[in-house]
Amino acid sequence: MLEFWALTSKGVEELLADEVRQWGGEIIKLGIGVVRFNAELKSAYQLCLWSRLATRILRHLSSQPVTADADLYQVASHLNWPSQMRLNQSFAVECVGKHPTIDNTQYGAQRVKDVIVDQFRQQYEKRPDVDRADPDLRFQVRLEKQFFHFLQDFSGPSLHQRGYRKEQGQAPLKEHLAAALIKRSGWNFDQPLYDPFCGSGTLLIEAVLMARHMAPGLKRIEFAFERWPGHQETLWQQVRAEAFGARKAIADACLFIGSDNDERTLQKARKNAETAGVADFIEFRLADATQLTEAVAGQPGVVLTNPPYGERLSEMPALIPVYADFALGLKKFYQSWRLAIITSSPDLLRALKLSRTKTYKFSNGPLDCDFTLFDLTEKQVQSSSSAPALFFAESESFANRLKKNLKQLEKWAKREGLSCYRLYDADIPEYNVAVDWYDGEVVVHEYAAPANVDEQIAQKRLFDVVNLTPRILEIPSDKLILKVREKQKGKDQYQALNRTGQHKVVNEYNAKFYVNLRDYLDTGLFLDHRTTRLSIQRQSAGKRVLNLFAYTGSASVHAALGGAKTVTTVDMSNTYLDWAKRNFELNDLTGKQYQFVQDNVLDWLKSCKNQFDLVFVDPPTFSNSKRMEDTWDVQRDHLKLLTLIGRVLAPGAKVIFSNNKRRFKLDSEALQQAGWSCKDISAASLPEDFKRNPNIHVCFELTRADA
């Protein structure tokens, strides 16, 4: 017997071991993603051709014990490499794993390659060629702390590539994982199988291949072992002939049905099924899984599916109703069926409002996933409420507070002419989020949880928040945008999250602004400074106004609408200055009196020759932008900033200085010694919707006696 290693994904090892036994292999050991076994050559050929669960099969050459300072070249020299290949054959070497003496895997592969070349030169005075792209033989060394394992690629390119999947959906399952899910689902060959989120059809195609007993490797042009010197061609052709004659008929009750709400995706699925030779057995339908109207078959079977589950937390709001509505349809029409569903977001399963029967752990590429089984018994399907499923009963207190705030603020905002405002701001400490209304859309900011709060509990509370908020505010779930607001440094708070380019217009008093709710952590409009902006508008008539760290220029727009003689807008970002220009155009504000300056504020102030009557400055808390020579810290550097601003003040000028640093302390003593008068207007600058959180920002009016 020979020793082989079969590779697979995490979670598939036990199923793969059963498959190896089925084809005559004797299991040696199971590891994470690997099954080691002994087998006769025929069994190894059969596994390459028939395995539905392995991604690769390697022939084991040797395992050498090593120490922490072992030299890979010396260890590899213990093998007789000329006995593994012919001189006229090309080869390549792969290196996998880590060892203290190996800087990187490329270096490890190079060391083994050197051993092979040196042994051939010593024996034949010639060396074989290296061909990384298409070698006759590919060797692999796997590095561990106590062993170096040397193997030969026996199967070739990944066995999950059956050759039929020419077209793929957005999030396709690899074929070997699809086969593993089918086996774990408990589906039998005499039952209907339905995939309501079928995508490119992989689950159904694999199921038909199983039911028909079709070898998944029959379409492969060549396996790696066919170039191996020990290959037995007659035996291999016998194995292939047996596989061609092994096909079985499918039972009448065994139906394969897939549906998707995208016709283009269904066309891909149909092409894949045709290429696989199973198109006649699968019915693909255009249908929405959230609007099931009847069972697809008269007898119970298995609903096996890979629904969308997103890779980012921000995608959760739109997915919750998908799962909830899907479950309602199942409860109405699929009693006595089994639901088998894979997701990397197990919290989404909460929306199904079903009790699970069994859960398996798998890896789908880089994602750790739960594969969960639900038996839709009579008791299970009795619960058909469309009310959200919550992790915590106390989440209703968040819902009640949001309702109360909405009732109080909605009429106020309408009277004030506001289409965007804050509805909730961590009113209940355990529900540490802000909820902002933007004219029919809602942004939920999750603040970073304190260190003493369990991360999983915080995430479950957030799940309840995004589950409840659309229902309370009566908006579609896709109109809720979720953002995780961690402690930001420097330009991080302005970095792009997405690139949708979706802007909408909102109203603030008599001003209009573009906001972008999806692409950045902030939206382009700081709602807590609304009262300050209105105050600037009312004070700007006939004045020269300067807006520093201007962001998207909202304060500049208010100054211009208030009749300012000139408005100068300064920011270091071209992106936000362009946004500010569009805000001016939106409000029909044009002319040479409106200047936009892209520069470092501190550098610009040092060289500025103009004077201003009203200055608004709202600097970041911290910045380490690459465009700045030094870092910026508002607590440390505000005195230097105000000193520079003092150089550009006209007689009688006023400075409105604000920032959002918690526990900021204005250096009043130093400012007074420098001739400044300071007035704290923080409380007066808070809008009605921010009075619940008086620490949201600080704001001061500053004047100079000599200005």
CSV table of C-alpha atoms in Angstrom, one decimal, residues 185-194 251 253-256 297 299-302 336-338:
chain,number,residue,atom,x,y,z
A,185,SER,CA,-28.5,17.8,5.0
A,186,GLY,CA,-29.9,14.3,5.3
A,187,TRP,CA,-31.4,14.4,1.8
A,188,ASN,CA,-32.2,11.0,0.2
A,189,PHE,CA,-32.2,10.1,-3.5
A,190,ASP,CA,-36.0,9.5,-3.4
A,191,GLN,CA,-36.9,13.0,-2.1
A,192,PRO,CA,-37.5,16.4,-3.8
A,193,LEU,CA,-34.6,18.8,-3.4
A,194,TYR,CA,-35.4,22.6,-3.6
A,251,ALA,CA,-36.1,7.7,-8.8
A,253,ALA,CA,-40.0,11.0,-6.7
A,254,CYS,CA,-36.5,12.6,-6.8
A,255,LEU,CA,-37.1,16.2,-8.1
A,256,PHE,CA,-34.5,18.9,-8.4
A,297,ALA,CA,-43.6,19.2,-4.8
A,299,GLN,CA,-44.3,15.1,-1.0
A,300,PRO,CA,-41.9,16.4,1.7
A,301,GLY,CA,-38.2,16.8,0.9
A,302,VAL,CA,-35.3,19.0,1.7
A,336,SER,CA,-42.8,18.2,7.2
A,337,TRP,CA,-39.9,19.3,5.0
A,338,ARG,CA,-36.3,19.9,6.3
